[in-house]
Short mmCIF file of C-alpha atoms in Angstrom, two decimals:
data_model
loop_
_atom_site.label_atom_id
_atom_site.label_comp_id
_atom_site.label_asym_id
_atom_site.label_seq_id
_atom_site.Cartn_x
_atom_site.Cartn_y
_atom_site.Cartn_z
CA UNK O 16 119.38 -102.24 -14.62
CA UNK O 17 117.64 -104.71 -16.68
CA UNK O 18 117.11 -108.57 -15.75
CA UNK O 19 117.94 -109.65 -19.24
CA UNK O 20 121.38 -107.78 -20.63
CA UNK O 21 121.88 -106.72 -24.05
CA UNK O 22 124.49 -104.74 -25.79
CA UNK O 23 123.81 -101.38 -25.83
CA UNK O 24 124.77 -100.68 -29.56
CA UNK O 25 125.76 -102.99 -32.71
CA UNK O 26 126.91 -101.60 -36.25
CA UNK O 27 127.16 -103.05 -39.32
CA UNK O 28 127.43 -102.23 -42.93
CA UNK O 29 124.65 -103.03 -45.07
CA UNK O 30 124.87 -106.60 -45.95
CA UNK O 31 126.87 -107.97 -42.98
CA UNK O 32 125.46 -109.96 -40.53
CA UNK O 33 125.02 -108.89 -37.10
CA UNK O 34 124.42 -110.38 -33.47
CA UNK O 35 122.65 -109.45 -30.55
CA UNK O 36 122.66 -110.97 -27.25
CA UNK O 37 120.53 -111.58 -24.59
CA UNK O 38 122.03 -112.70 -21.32
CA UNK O 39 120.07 -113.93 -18.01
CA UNK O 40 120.14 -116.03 -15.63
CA UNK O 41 118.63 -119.23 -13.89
CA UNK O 42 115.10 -117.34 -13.10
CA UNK O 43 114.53 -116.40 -16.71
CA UNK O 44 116.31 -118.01 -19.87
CA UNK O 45 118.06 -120.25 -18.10
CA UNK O 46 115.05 -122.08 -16.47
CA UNK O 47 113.66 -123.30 -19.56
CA UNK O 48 111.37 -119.96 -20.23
CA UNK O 49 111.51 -119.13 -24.38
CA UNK O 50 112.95 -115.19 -25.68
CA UNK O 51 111.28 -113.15 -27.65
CA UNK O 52 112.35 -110.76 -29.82
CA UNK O 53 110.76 -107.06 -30.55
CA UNK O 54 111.91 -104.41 -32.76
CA UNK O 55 111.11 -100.98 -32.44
CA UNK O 56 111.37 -97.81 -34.19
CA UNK O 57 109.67 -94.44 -33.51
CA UNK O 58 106.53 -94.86 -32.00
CA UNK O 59 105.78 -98.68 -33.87
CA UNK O 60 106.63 -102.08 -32.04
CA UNK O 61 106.38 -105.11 -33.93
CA UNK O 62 107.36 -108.94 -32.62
CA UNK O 63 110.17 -110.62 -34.61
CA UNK O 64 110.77 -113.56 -33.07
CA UNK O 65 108.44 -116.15 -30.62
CA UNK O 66 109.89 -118.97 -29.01
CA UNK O 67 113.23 -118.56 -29.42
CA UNK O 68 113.46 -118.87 -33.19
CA UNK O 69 109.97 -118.58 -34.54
CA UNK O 70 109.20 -115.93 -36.75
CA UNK O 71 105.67 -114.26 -37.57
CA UNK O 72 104.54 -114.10 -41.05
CA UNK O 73 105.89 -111.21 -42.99
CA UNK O 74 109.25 -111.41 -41.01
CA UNK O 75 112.07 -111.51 -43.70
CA UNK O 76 113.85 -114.79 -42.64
CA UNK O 77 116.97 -112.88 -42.75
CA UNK O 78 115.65 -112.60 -39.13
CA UNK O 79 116.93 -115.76 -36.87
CA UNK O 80 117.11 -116.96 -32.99
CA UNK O 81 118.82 -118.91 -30.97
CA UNK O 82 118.78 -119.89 -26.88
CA UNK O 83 121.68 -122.05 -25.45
CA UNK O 84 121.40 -122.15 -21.56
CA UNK O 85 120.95 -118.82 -20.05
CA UNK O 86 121.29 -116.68 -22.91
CA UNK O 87 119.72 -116.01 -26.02
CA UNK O 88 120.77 -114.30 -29.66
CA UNK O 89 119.37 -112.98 -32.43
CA UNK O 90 121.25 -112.71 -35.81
CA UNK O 91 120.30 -110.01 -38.70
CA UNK O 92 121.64 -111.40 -41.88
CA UNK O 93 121.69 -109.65 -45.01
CA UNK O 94 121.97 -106.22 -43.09
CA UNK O 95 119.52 -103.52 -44.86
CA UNK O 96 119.12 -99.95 -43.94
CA UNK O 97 115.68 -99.94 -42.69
CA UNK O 98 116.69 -102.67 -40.24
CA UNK O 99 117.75 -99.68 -38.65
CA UNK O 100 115.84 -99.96 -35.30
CA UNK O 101 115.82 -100.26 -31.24
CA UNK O 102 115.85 -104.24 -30.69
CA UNK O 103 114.47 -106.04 -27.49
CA UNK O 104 114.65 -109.44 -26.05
CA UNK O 105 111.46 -110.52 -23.70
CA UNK O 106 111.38 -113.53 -21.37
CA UNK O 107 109.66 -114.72 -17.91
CA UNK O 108 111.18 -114.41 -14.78
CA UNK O 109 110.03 -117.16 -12.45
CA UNK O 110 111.54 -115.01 -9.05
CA UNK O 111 110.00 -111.57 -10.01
CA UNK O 112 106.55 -113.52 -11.10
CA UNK O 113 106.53 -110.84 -14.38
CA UNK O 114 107.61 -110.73 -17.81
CA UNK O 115 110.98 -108.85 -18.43
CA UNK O 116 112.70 -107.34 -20.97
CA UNK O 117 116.46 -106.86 -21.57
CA UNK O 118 117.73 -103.17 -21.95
CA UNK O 119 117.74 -102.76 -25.60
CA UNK O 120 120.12 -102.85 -28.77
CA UNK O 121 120.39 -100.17 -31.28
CA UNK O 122 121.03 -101.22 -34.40
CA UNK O 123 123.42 -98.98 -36.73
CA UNK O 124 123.42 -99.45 -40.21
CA UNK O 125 126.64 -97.41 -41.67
CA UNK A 5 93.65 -107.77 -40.07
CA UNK A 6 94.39 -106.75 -36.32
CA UNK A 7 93.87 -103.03 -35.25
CA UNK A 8 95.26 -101.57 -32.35
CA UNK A 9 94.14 -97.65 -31.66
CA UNK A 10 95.17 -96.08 -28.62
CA UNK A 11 93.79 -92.74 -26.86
CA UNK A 12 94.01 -90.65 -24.17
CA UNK A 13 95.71 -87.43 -22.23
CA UNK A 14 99.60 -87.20 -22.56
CA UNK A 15 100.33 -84.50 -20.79
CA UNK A 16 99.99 -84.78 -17.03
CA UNK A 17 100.83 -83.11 -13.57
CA UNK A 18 103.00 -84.84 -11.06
CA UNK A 19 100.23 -86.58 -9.07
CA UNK A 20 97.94 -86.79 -11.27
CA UNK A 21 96.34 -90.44 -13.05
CA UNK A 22 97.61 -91.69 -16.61
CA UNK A 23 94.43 -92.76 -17.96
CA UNK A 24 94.94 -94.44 -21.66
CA UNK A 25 92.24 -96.92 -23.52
CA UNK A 26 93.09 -98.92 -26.28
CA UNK A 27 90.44 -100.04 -28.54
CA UNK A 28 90.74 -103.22 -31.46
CA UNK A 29 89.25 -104.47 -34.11
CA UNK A 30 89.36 -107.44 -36.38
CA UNK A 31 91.05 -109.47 -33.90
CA UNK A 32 89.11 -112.04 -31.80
CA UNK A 33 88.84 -110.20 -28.52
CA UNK A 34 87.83 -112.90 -26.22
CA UNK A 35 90.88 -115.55 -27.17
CA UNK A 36 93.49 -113.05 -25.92
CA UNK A 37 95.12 -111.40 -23.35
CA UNK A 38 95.76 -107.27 -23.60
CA UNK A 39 99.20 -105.92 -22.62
CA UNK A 40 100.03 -102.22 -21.44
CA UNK A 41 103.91 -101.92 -21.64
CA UNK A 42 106.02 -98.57 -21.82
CA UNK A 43 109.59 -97.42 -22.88
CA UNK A 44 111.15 -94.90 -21.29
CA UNK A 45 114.98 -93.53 -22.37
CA UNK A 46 116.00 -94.35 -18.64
CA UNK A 47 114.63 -97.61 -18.01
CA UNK A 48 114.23 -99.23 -21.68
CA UNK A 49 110.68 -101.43 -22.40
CA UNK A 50 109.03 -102.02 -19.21
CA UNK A 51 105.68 -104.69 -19.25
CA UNK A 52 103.21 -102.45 -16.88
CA UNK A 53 100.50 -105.92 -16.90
CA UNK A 54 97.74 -107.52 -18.84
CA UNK A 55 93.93 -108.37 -18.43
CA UNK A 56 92.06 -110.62 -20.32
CA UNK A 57 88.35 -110.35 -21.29
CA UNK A 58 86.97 -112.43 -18.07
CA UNK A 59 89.43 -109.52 -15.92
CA UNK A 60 91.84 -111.84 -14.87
CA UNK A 61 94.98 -109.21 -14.49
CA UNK A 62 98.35 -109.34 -13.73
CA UNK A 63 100.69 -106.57 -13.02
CA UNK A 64 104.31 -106.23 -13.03
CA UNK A 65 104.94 -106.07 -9.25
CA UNK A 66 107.35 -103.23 -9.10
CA UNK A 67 103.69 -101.17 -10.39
CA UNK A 68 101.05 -103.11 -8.95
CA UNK A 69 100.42 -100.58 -6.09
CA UNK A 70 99.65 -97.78 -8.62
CA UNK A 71 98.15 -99.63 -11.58
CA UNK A 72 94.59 -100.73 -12.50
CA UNK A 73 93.39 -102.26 -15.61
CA UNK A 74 89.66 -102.83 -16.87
CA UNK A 75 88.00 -104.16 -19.95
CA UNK A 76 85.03 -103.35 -21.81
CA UNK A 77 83.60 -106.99 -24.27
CA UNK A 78 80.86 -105.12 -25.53
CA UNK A 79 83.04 -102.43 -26.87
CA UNK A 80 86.66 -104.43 -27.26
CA UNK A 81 88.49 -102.10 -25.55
CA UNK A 82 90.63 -102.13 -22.27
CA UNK A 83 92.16 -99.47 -20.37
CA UNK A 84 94.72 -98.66 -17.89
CA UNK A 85 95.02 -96.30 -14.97
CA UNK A 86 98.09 -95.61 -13.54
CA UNK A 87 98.17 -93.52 -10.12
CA UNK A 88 100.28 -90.95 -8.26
CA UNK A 89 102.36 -90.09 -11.27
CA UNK A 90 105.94 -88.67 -11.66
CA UNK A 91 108.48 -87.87 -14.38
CA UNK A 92 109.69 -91.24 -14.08
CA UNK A 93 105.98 -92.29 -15.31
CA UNK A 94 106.96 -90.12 -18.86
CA UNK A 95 107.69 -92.35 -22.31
CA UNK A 96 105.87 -94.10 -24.96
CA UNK A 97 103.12 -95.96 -23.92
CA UNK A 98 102.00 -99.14 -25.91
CA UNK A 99 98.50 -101.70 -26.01
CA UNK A 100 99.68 -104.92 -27.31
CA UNK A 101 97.67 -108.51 -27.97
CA UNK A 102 99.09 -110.89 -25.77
CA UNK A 103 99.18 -114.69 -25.55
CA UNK A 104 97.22 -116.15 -22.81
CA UNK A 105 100.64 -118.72 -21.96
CA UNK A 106 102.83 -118.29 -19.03
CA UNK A 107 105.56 -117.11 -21.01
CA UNK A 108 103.50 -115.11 -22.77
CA UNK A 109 104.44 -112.43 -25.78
CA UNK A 110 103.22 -109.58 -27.84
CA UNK A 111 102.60 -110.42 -31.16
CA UNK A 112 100.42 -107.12 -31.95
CA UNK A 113 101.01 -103.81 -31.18
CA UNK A 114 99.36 -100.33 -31.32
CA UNK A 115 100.81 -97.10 -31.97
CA UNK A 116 102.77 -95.89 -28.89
CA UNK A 117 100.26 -92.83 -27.14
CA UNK A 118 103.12 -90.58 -25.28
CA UNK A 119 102.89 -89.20 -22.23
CA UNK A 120 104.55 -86.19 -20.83
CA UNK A 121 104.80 -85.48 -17.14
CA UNK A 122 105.35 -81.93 -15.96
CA UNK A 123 104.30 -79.58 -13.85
#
């Protein structure tokens, strides 16, 4: 089992606006540490989100982050069908001493 | 523009070493550190551990006993080594530029080299 939980699946017409979450605990999110945000399709990886809520240049600002306590979420906006992907939040876990990811969140578009 | 290649043997015995390098270009080698992180369908994205270009490391601890990491300046490339190998070892395996901050992040990534394990 992951440190960080996500939903294992969201769906979502093209257009809609999704969520995923990111839930941890006191050791990760919840100490203060910033989530990051990867998605990932085939054999490419690419960051989406740094900090939270800070996207790289050439991510479509569709693309948004939040953190409130020990949890984090990201929101696709504008759903399109290539946003169909594998989605994965990233944080630091003070107790392990490593960087940890959550489980993963495919992404459906219907 | 950053460049990520990765190379090396994807199909291994149990037992045997995982031995990938990962070489980059147009990217200022020295200012970062240099990720190895797989994904596997049982246990999701997994950070393996990072080196910079002095070879300060750091390993996820639930590897550390089978891992090694090195790093060549004068060719900018780094490479991993992981021991004593299993099926659990098999997935998509991924160099990434790394931020040198505690709560560091990925913000490039090369194509994923995968590895099969099987005897």
């Amino acid at each position: 089992q992951s440190v960080l939980t996500q939903p294992p699946s969201v769906y979502g017409a093209p257009g809609q606006r999704v969520t995923i979450s990111c839930t941890g605990g006191w050791s990760n999110i919840g100490s203060g540490n910033n989530v990051h945000w990867y998605q990932l399709s085939g054999t490419t990886a690419k960051l989406l989100l740094s900090h939270n809520s800070i996207r790289p240049s050439g991510v479509p600002d569709r693309f948004s982050g939040s953190k409130s306590g020990t949890a984090a979420t990201l929101a696709i906006s504008g759903l399109q069908a290539e946003d169909e992907a594998d989605y994965y939040c990233q944080s630091h876990d003070n107790s392990l001493g490593a960087s940890v990811f959550g489980g993963g969140t495919k992404v459906t578009v219907l | 523009q950053v460049q990520i290649q990765q190379w090396g043997a994807g199909l291994l015995r149990p037992s045997e070493t995982l031995s990938l390098t990962c070489g980059v270009s147009g990217a200022s080698f020295s200012e970062y550190y240099w990720s190895w992180i797989r994904q596997s369908p049982g246990r999701g994205l997994e950070w393996i551990g990072k080196i910079s270009h002095f070879g300060i490391t750091a390993y996820n601890p639930s590897l550390k006993r089978r891992v090694l990491t090195s790093i060549d300046t004068s060719k900018n490339q780094c490479s991993l080594r992981l021991r004593s190998v299993t099926a659990a070892d098999a997935g998509l395996y991924y160099c990434a530029r790394t931020t040198v901050d505690k709560n560091f992040y990925m913000d490039v990534w090369g194509k994923a080299t995968t590895v099969t394990v099987s005897s």
